[in-house]
Short mmCIF file of C-alpha atoms in Angstrom, two decimals:
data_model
loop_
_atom_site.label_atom_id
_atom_site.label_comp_id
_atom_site.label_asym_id
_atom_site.label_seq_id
_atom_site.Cartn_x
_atom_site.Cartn_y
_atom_site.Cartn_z
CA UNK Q 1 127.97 64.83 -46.27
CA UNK Q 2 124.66 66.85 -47.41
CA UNK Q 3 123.77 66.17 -43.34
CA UNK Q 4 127.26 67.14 -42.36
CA UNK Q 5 126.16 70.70 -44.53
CA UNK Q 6 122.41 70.82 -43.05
CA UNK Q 7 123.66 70.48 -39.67
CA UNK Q 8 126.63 73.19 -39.91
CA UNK Q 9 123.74 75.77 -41.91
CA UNK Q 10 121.24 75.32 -39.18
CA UNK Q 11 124.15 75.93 -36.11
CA UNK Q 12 125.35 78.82 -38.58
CA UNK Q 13 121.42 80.64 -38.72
CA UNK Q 14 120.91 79.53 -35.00
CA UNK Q 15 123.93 81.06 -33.83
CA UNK Q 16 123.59 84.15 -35.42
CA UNK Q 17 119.87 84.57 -34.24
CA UNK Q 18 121.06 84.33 -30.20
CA UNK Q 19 123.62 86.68 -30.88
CA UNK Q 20 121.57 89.34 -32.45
CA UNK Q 21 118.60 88.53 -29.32
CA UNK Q 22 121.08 88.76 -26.94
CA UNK Q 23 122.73 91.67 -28.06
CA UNK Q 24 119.45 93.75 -28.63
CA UNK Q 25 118.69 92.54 -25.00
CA UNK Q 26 122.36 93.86 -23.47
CA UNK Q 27 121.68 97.09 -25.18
CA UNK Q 28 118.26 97.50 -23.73
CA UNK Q 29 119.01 96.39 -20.66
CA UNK Q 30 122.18 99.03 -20.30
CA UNK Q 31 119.78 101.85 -21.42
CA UNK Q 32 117.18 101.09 -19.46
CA UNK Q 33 119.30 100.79 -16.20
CA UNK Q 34 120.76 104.34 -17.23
CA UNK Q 35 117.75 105.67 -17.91
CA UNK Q 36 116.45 104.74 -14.36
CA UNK Q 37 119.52 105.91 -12.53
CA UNK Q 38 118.75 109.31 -13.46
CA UNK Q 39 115.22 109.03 -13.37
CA UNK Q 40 114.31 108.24 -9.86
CA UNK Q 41 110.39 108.69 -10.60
CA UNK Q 42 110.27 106.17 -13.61
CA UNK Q 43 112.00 103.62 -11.75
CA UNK Q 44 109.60 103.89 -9.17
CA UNK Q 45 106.71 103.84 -11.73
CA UNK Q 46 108.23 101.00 -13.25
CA UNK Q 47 108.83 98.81 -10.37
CA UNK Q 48 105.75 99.81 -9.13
CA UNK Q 49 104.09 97.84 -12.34
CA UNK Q 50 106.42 95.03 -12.18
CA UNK Q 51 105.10 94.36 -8.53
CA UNK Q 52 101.34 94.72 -10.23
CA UNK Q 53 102.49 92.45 -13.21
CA UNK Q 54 104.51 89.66 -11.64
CA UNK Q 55 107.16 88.03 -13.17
CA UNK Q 56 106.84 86.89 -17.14
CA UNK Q 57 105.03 83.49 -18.11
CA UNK Q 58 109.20 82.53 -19.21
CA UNK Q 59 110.52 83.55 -16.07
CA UNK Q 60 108.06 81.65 -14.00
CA UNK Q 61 108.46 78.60 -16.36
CA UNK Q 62 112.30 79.04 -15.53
CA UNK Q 63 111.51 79.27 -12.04
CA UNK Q 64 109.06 76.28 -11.75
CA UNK Q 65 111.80 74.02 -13.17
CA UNK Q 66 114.48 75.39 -11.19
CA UNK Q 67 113.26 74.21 -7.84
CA UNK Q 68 113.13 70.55 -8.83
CA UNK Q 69 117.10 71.28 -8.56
CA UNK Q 70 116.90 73.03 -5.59
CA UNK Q 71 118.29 71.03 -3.12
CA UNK Q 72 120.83 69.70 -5.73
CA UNK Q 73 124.66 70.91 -4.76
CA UNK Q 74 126.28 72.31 -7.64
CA UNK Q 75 129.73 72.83 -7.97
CA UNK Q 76 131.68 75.30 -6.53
CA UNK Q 77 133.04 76.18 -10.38
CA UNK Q 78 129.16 77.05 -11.40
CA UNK Q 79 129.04 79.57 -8.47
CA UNK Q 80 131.73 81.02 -8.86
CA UNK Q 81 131.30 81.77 -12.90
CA UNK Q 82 128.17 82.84 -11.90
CA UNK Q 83 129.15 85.67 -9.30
CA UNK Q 84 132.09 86.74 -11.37
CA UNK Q 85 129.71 86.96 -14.70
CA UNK Q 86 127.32 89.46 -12.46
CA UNK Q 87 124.62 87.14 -13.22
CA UNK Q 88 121.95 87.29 -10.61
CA UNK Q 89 120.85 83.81 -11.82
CA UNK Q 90 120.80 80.99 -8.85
CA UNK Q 91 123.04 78.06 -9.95
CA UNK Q 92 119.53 75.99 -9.78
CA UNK Q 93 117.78 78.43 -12.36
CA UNK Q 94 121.13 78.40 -14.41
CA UNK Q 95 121.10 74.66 -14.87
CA UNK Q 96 117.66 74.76 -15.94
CA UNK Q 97 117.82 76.85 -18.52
CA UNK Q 98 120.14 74.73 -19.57
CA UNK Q 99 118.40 71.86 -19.77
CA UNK Q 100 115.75 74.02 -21.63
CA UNK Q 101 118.70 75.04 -24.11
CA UNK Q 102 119.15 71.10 -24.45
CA UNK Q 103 115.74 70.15 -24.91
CA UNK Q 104 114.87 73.04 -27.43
CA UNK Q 105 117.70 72.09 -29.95
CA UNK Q 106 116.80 68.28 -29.53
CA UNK Q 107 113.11 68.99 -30.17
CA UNK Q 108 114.34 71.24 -33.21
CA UNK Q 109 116.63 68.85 -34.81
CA UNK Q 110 113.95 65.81 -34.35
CA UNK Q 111 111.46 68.37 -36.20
CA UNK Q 112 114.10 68.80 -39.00
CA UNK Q 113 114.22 64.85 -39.54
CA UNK Q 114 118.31 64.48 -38.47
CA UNK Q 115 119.57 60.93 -37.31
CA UNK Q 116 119.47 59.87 -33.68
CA UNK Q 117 123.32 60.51 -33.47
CA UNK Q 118 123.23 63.81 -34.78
CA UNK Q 119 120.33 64.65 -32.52
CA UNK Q 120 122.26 63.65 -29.21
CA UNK Q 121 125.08 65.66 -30.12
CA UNK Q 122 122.95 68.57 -30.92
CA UNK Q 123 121.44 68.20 -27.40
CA UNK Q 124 124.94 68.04 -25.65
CA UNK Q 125 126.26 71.17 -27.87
CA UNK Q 126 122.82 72.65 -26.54
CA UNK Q 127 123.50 71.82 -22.88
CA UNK Q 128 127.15 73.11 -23.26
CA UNK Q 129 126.12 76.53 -25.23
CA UNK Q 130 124.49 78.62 -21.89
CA UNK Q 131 127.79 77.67 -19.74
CA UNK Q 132 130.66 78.98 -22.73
CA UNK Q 133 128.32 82.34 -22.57
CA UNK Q 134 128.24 83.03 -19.36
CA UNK Q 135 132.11 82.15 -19.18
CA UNK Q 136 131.86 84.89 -22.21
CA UNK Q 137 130.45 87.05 -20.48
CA UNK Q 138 132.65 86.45 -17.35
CA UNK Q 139 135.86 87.22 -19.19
CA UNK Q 140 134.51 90.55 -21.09
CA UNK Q 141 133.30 91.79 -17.75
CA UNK Q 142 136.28 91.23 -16.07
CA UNK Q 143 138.38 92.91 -18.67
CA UNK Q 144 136.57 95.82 -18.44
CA UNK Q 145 138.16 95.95 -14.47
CA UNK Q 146 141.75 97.28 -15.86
CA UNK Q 147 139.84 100.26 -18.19
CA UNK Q 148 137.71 101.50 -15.30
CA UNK Q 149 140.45 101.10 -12.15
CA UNK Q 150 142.29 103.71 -13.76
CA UNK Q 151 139.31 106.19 -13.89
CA UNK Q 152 138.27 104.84 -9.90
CA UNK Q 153 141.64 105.80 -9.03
CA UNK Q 154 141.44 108.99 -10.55
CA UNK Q 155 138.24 110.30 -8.96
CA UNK Q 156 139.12 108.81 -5.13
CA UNK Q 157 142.53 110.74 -5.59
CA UNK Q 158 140.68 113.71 -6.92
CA UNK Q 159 137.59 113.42 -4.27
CA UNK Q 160 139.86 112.82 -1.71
CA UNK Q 161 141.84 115.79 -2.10
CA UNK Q 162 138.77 118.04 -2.32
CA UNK Q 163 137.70 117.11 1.06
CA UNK Q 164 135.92 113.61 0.65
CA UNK Q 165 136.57 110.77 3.43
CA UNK Q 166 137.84 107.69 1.87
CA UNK Q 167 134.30 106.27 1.85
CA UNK Q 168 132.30 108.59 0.72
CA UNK Q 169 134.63 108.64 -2.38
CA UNK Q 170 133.88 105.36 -2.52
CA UNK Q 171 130.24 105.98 -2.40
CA UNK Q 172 131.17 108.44 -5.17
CA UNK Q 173 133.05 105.93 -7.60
CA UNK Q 174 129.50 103.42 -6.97
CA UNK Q 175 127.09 106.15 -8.03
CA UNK Q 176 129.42 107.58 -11.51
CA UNK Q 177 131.04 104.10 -12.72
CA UNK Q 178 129.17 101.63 -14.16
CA UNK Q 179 129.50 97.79 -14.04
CA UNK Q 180 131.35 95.79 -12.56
CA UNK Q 181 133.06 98.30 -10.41
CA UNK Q 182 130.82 100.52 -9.91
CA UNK Q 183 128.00 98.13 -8.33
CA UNK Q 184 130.98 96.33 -6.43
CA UNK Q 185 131.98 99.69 -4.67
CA UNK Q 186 128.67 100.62 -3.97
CA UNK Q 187 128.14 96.82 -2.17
CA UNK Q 188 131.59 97.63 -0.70
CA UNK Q 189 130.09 100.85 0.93
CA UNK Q 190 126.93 99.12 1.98
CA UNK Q 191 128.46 96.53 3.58
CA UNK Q 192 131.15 98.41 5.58
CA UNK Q 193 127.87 100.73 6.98
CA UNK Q 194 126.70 97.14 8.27
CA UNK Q 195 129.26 96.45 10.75
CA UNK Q 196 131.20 94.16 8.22
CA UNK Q 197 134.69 94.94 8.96
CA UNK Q 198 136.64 96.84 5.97
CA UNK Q 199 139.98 93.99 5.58
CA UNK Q 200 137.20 91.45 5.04
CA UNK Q 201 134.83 93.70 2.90
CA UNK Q 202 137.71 94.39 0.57
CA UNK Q 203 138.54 90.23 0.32
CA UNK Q 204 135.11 89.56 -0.73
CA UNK Q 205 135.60 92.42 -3.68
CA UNK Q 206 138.35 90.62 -4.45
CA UNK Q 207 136.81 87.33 -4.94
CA UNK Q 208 134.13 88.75 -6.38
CA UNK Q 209 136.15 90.13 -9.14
CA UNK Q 210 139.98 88.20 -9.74
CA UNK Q 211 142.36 90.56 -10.96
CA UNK Q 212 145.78 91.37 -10.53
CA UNK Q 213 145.64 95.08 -10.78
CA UNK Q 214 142.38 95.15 -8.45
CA UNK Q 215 144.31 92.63 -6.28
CA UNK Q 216 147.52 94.87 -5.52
CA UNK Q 217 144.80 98.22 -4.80
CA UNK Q 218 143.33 96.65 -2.48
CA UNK Q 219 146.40 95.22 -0.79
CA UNK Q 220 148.03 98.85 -0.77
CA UNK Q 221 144.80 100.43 0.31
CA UNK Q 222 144.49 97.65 3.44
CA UNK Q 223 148.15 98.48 3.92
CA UNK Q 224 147.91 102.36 3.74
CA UNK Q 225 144.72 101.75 6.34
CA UNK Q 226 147.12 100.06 9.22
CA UNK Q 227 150.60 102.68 8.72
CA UNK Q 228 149.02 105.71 7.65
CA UNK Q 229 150.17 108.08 5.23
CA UNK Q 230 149.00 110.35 2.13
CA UNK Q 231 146.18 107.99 0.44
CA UNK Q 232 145.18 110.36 -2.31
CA UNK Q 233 148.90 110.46 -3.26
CA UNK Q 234 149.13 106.57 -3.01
CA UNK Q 235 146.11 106.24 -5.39
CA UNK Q 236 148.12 108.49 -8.19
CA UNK Q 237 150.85 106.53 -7.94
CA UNK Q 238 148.58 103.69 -8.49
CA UNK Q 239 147.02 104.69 -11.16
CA UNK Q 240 149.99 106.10 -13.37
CA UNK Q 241 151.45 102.59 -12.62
CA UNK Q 242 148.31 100.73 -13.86
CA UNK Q 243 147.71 103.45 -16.75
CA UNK Q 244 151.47 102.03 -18.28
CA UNK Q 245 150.55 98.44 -17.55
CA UNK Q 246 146.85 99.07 -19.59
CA UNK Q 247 149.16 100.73 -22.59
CA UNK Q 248 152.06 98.06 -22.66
CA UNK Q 249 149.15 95.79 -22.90
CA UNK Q 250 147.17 97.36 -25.84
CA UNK Q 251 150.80 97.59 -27.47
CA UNK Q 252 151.22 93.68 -27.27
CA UNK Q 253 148.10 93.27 -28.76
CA UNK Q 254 148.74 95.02 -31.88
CA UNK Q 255 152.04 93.35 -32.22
CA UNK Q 256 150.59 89.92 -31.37
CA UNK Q 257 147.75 90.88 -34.02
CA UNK Q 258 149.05 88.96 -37.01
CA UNK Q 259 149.79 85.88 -34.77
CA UNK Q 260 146.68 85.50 -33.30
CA UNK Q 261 144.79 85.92 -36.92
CA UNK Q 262 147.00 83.41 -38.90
CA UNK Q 263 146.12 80.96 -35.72
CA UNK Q 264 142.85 80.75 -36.91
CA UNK Q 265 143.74 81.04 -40.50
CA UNK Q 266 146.13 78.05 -39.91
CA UNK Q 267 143.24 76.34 -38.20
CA UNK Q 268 140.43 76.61 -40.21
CA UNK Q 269 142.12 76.51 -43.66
CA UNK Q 270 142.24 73.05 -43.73
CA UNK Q 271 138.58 72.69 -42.75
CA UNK Q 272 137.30 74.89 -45.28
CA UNK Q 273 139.78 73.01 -48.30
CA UNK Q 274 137.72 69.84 -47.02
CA UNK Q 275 134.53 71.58 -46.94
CA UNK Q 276 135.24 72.72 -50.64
CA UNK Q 277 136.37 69.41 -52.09
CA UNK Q 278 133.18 67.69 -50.75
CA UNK Q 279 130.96 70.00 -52.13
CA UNK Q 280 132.71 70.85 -55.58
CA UNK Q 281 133.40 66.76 -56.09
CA UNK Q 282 132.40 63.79 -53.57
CA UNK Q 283 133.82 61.39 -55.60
CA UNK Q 284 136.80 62.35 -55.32
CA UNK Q 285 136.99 63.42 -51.35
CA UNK Q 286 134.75 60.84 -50.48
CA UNK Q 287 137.56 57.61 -50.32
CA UNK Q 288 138.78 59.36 -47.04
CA UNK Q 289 135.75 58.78 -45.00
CA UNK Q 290 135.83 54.67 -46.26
CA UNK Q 291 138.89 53.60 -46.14
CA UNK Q 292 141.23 53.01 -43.28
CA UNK Q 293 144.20 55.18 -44.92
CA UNK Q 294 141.89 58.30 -45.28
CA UNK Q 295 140.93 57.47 -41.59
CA UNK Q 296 144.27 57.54 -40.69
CA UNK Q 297 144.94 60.85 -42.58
CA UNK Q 298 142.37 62.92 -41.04
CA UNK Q 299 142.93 61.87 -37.63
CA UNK Q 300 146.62 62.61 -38.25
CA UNK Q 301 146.03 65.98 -40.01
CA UNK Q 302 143.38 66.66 -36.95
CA UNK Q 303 146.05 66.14 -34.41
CA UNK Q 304 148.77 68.17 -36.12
CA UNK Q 305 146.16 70.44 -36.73
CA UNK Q 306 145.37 71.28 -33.03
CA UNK Q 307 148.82 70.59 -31.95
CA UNK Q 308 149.77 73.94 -34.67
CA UNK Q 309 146.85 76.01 -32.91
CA UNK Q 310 148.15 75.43 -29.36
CA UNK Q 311 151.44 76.20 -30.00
CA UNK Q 312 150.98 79.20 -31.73
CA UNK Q 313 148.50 80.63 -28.72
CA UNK Q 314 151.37 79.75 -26.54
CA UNK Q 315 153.73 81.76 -28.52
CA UNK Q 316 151.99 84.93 -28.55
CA UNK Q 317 150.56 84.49 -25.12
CA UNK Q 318 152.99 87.37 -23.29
CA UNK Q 319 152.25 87.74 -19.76
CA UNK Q 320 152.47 91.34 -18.34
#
């Protein structure tokens, strides 16, 4: 048990450290990207040192390892998290840092003196770690898609009825809206001033970026492109229709509130009641981790345990 406790304290501190480096690096990253769109000059300056510096001694570790996996095929499932995430990360240099993620928390937990067991499952929670962020930060980009469509649609109606050609509002919506629509319509732009024909320009933004509201905009918008008619008026209609979709959606959330806290409640009240009893008395919590009944017990309570959780995210999932 006092390794169970050691083990959960150490995940506890090193979770909490990559969450407060990685958030201090998404906030300085956003600012600095702002900063440089409206600064032309420093981004110059500052890409001008970057060529004179070269990339950092962690990059170019990253990189080193990353082409022993080169000619390794990855699965289409990595690629595609990978491109919807925004991550400019190769699936070769993803899986290495990976392994580096692995490695580190198996070197740690050898330093702290845990069991060989304990160590290998440390090094496959390690492994597993980079993959559930990036599928993090997949889904939070992503729902940031239904927010921003309704402010895209808004300024192509409005751009387009004060003279702007559909692409140059467009080319408008890539320069004012940040990611992941912003950057997509700006690609959109430079690839239809390539050659690349529009129908298959607007696919690719759709794979690039699955949604359902994004999905039926760029169907009408292909459709509107082939019979004609009054696009700036189509986009309106558009975007009242998506604004009452976003707002039916915020007001399931907030009814679906107290379901989807007493989930977790349900969940991890057992867990903590266990928790307690080993640490207040082990004598007394300790016969159902030696004998076959408490075996029995836990695996039973475990099951009906899970079986509670899914249920209850079925219930309250409401599909709009």
């Amino acid at each position: 048990m006092k390794i169970v406790i050691e083990l959960l304290i150490f995940f506890s501190i090193a979770s909490v450290l990559i969450f407060l480096i990685l958030s201090s690096y998404s906030h300085n990253r956003r600012m600095n990207k702002r900063i440089k769109e409206f600064l032309p000059s420093l981004q110059l300056d500052e890409a001008t040192n970057e060529e004179e510096k070269g990339p950092s001694i962690i990059k170019r570790f990253i990189l080193s390892i990353s082409t022993i996996f080169k000619n390794v095929q990855f699965s289409e499932s990595t690629e595609k998290i990978l491109l919807e995430a925004g991550s400019y990360l190769k699936p070769e240099e993803f899986f290495a840092i990976r392994i580096l993620a692995a490695a580190g928390s198996g070197i740690v937990t050898a330093l702290i003196g845990l069991p060989w067991y304990l160590i290998m499952v440390v090094v496959i929670i390690g492994f597993i770690i980079p993959k559930n962020l990036m599928k993090r930060k997949r889904r939070i980009r992503l729902a940031r898609i239904n927010y921003q469509l309704i402010e895209v649609l808004g300024t192509m109606a409005n751009s387009m009825r004060a003279g702007f050609s559909f692409m140059q509002a467009m080319q408008l919506v890539g320069k004012e809206i940040p990611d992941p629509l912003g950057p997509e319509f700006d690609r959109v732009v430079r690839q239809a001033g390539l050659g690349v024909p529009v129908d298959d320009v607007f696919v690719e933004l759709v794979q690039r970026l699955p949604n359902k509201e994004l999905d039926v905009v760029v169907q009408a918008i292909l459709a509107q492109r082939k019979s004609g008619g009054n696009l700036a008026e189509l986009l309106e209609t558009m975007e009242e229709t998506i604004r009452g979709r976003v707002r039916i959606l915020e007001e399931l959330k907030t009814l679906t509130a107290q379901g989807r806290m007493s989930s977790w409640i349900i969940t991890l009240l057992p867990v903590a009641l266990g928790l307690y009893l080993g640490l207040v008395n082990w004598d007394y919590f300790s016969p159902m981790f030696k004998h076959p009944l408490g075996w029995m017990m836990l695996f039973a309570g475990a099951a009906a345990n899970i079986i509670g959780w899914v249920f209850i995210r079925k219930i309250i999932r409401i599909e709009v």
